[in-house]
PDB file of C-alpha atoms in Angstrom:
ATOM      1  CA  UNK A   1       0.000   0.000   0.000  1.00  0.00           C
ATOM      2  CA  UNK A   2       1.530   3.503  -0.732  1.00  0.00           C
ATOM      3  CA  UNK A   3      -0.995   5.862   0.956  1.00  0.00           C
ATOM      4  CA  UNK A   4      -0.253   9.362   2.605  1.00  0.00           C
ATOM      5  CA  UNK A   5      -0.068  10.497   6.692  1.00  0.00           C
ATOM      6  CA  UNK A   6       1.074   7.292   7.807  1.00  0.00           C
ATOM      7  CA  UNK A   7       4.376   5.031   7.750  1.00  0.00           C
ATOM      8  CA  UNK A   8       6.552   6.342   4.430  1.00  0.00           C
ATOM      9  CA  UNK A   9       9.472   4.507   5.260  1.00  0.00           C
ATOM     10  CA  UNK A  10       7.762   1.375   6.304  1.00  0.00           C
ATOM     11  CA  UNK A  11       6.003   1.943   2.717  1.00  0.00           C
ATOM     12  CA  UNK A  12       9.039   1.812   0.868  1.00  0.00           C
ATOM     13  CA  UNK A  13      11.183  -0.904   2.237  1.00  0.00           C
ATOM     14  CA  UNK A  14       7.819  -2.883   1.378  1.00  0.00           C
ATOM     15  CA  UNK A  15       7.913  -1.607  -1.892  1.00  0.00           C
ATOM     16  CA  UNK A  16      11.642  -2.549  -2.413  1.00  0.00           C
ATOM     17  CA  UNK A  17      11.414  -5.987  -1.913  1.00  0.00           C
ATOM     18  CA  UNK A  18       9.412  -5.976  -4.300  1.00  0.00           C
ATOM     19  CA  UNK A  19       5.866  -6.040  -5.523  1.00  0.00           C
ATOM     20  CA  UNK A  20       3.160  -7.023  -8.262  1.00  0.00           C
ATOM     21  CA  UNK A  21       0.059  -5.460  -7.191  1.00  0.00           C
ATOM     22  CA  UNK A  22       0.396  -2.030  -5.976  1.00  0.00           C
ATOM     23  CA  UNK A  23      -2.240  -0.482  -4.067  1.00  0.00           C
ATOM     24  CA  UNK A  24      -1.800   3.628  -3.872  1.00  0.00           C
ATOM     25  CA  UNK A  25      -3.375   7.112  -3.392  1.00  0.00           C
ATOM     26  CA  UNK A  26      -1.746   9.433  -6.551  1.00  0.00           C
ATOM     27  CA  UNK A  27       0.100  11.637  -4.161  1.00  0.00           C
ATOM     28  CA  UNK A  28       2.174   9.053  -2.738  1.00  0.00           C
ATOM     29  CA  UNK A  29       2.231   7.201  -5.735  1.00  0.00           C
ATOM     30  CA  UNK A  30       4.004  10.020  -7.742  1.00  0.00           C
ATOM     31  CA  UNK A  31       5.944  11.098  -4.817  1.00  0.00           C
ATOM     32  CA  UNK A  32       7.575   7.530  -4.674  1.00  0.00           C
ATOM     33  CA  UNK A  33       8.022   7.614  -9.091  1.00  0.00           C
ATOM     34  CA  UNK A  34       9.785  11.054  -8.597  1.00  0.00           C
ATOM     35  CA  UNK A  35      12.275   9.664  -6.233  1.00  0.00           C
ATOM     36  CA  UNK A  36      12.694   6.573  -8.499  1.00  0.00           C
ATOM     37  CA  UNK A  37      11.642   4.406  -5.471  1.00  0.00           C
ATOM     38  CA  UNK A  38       8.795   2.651  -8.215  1.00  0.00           C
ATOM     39  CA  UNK A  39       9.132   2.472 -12.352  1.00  0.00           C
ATOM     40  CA  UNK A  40       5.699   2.460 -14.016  1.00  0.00           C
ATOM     41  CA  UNK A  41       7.486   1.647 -17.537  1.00  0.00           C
ATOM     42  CA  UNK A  42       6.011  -1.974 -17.123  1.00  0.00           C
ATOM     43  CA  UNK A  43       2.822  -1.557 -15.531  1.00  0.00           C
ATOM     44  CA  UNK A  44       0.289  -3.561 -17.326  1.00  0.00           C
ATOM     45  CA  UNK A  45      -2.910  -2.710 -15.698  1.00  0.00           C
ATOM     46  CA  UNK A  46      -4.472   0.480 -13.980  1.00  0.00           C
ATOM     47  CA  UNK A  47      -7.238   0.897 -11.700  1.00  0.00           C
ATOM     48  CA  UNK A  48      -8.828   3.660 -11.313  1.00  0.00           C
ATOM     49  CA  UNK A  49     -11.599   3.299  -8.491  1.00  0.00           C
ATOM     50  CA  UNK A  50     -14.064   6.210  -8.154  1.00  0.00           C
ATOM     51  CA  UNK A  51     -12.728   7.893 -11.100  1.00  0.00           C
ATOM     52  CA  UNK A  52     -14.909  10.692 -12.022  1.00  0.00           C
ATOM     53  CA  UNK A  53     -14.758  11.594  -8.137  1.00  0.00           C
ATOM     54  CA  UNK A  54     -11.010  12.026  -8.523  1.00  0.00           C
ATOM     55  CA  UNK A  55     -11.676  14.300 -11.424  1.00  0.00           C
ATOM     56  CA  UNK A  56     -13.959  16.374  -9.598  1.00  0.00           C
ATOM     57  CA  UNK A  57     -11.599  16.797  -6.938  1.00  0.00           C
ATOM     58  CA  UNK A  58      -8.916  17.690  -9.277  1.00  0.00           C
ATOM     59  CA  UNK A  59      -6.500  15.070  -9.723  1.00  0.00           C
ATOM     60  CA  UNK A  60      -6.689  15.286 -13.263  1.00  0.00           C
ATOM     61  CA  UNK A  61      -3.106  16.555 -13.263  1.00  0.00           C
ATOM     62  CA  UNK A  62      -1.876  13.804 -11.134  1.00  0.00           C
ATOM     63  CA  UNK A  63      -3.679  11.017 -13.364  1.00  0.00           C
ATOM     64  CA  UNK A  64      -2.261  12.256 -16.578  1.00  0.00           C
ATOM     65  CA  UNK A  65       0.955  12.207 -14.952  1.00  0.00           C
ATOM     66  CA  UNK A  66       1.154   8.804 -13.866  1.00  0.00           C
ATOM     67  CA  UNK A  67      -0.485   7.369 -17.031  1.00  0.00           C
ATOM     68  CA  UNK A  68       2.468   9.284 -18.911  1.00  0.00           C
ATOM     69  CA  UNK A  69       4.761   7.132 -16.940  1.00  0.00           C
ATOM     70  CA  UNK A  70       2.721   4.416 -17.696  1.00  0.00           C
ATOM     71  CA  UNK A  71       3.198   2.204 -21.089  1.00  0.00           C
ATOM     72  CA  UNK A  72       1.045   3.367 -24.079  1.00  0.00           C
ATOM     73  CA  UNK A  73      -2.778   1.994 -23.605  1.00  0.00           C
ATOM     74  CA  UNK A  74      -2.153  -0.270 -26.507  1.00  0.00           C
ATOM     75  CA  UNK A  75       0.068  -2.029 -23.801  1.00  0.00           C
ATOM     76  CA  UNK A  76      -1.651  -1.501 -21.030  1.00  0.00           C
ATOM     77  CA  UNK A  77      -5.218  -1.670 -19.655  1.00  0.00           C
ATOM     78  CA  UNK A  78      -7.038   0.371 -17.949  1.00  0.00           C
ATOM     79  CA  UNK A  79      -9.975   0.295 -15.676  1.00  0.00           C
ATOM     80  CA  UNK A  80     -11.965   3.307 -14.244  1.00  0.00           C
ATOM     81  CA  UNK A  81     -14.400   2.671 -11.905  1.00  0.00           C
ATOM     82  CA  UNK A  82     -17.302   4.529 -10.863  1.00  0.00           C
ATOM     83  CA  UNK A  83     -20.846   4.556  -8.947  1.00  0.00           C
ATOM     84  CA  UNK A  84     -22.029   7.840 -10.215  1.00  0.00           C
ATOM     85  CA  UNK A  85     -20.401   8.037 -13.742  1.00  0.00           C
ATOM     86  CA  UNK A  86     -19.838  11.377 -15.105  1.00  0.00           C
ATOM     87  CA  UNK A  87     -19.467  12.710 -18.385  1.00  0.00           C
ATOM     88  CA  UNK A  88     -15.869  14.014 -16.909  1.00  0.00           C
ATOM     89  CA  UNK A  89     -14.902   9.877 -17.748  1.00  0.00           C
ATOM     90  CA  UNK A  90     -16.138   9.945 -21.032  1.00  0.00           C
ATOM     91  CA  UNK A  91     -14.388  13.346 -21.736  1.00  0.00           C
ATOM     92  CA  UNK A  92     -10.863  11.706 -20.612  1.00  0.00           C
ATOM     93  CA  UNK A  93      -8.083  12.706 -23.832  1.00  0.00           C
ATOM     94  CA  UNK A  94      -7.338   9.459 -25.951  1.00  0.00           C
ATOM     95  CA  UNK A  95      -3.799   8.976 -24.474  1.00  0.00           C
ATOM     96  CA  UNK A  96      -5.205   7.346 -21.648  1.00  0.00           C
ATOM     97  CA  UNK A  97      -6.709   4.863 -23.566  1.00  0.00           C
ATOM     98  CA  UNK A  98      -7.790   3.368 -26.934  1.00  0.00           C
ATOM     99  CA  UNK A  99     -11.297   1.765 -26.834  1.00  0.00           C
ATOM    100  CA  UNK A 100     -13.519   2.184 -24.421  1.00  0.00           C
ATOM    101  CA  UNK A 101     -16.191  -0.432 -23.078  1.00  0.00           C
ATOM    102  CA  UNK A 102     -18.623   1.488 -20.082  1.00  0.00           C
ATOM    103  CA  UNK A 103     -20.610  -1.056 -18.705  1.00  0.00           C
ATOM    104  CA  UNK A 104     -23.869   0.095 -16.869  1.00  0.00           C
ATOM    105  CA  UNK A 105     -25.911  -1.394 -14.532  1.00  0.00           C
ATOM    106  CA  UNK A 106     -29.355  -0.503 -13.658  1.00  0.00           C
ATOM    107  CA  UNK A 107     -30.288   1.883 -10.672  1.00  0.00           C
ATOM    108  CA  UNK A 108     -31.334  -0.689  -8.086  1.00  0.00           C
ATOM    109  CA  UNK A 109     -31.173  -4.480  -7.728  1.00  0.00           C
ATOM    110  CA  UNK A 110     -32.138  -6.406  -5.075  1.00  0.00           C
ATOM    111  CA  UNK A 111     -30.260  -8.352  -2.873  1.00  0.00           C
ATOM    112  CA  UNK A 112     -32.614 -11.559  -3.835  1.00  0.00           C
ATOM    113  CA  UNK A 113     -31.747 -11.738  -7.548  1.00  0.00           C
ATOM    114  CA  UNK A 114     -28.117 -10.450  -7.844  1.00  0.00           C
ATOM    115  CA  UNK A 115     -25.861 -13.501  -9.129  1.00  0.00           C
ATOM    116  CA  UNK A 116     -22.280 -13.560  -7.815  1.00  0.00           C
ATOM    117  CA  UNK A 117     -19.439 -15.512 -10.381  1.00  0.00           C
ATOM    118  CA  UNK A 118     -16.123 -16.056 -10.334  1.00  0.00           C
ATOM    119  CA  UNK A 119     -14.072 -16.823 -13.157  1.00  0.00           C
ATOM    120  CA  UNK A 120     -10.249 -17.614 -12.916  1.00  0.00           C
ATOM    121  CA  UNK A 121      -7.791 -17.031 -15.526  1.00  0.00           C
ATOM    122  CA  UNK A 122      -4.414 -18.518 -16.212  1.00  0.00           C
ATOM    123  CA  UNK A 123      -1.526 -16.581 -14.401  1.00  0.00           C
ATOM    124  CA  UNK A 124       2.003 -16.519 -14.196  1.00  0.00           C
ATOM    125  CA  UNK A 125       3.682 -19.316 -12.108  1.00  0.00           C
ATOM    126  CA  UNK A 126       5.244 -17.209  -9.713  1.00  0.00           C
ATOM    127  CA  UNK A 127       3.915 -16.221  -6.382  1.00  0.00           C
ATOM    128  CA  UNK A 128       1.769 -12.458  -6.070  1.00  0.00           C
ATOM    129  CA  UNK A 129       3.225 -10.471  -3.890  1.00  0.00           C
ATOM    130  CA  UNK A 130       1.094  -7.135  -2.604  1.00  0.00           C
ATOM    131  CA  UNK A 131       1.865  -5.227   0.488  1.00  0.00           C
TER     132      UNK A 131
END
């Protein structure tokens, strides 16, 4: 986890023994890709979770930053996430990414007759490491 106000040098030496799945605010995030502490030039997938919130709040800047460090969308994919999609998500330039898929669901379900699946997909052999 790479998260502001708590533990930043706890954070790292996590960090550098490596990692997989990185969990981060954008803050810390590009605080630790300025001091070369993390390289995004592999990256394959982003998640963005309440996306158009982030916008709202301003961290446009700070996105566009990070997916600059990123690899090109055509090798990469990206996911932005959102309960109250805006148009600010559909408005996002190009560079971030190349086709884009929204997926809505309808306004209410009920408990009662929402289906839960899993599906697993073929991974690499080695062990997932997240911290």
């Amino acid at each position: 986890m790479a998260y502001g106000g708590d533990g930043y040098d706890k954070q790292v030496q996590e960090i550098e023994k490596g990692v997989d799945i990185l969990v981060g605010t954008t803050g810390r995030v590009i605080d630790y890709v300025k001091q070369g502490i993390i390289n995004l030039d592999k990256i394959q997938v982003i998640v963005l979770d309440e996306a158009d919130r982030m916008f709202d709040l301003g961290f446009i800047k700070d996105i566009r930053y990070l997916m600059r460090k990123a690899p090109k969308p055509s090798e990469r994919l990206t996911l932005l996430f959102s309960a109250t999609l805006s148009a600010k998500c559909g408005n996002l330039p190009m560079k971030i990414w190349i086709m884009r898929n929204i997926l809505k669901l309808s306004h209410y379900k009920k408990p009662d007759i929402v289906l839960k699946k899993s599906y697993f997909t073929p991974r690499m052999k080695t062990k997932w490491h997240c911290c």
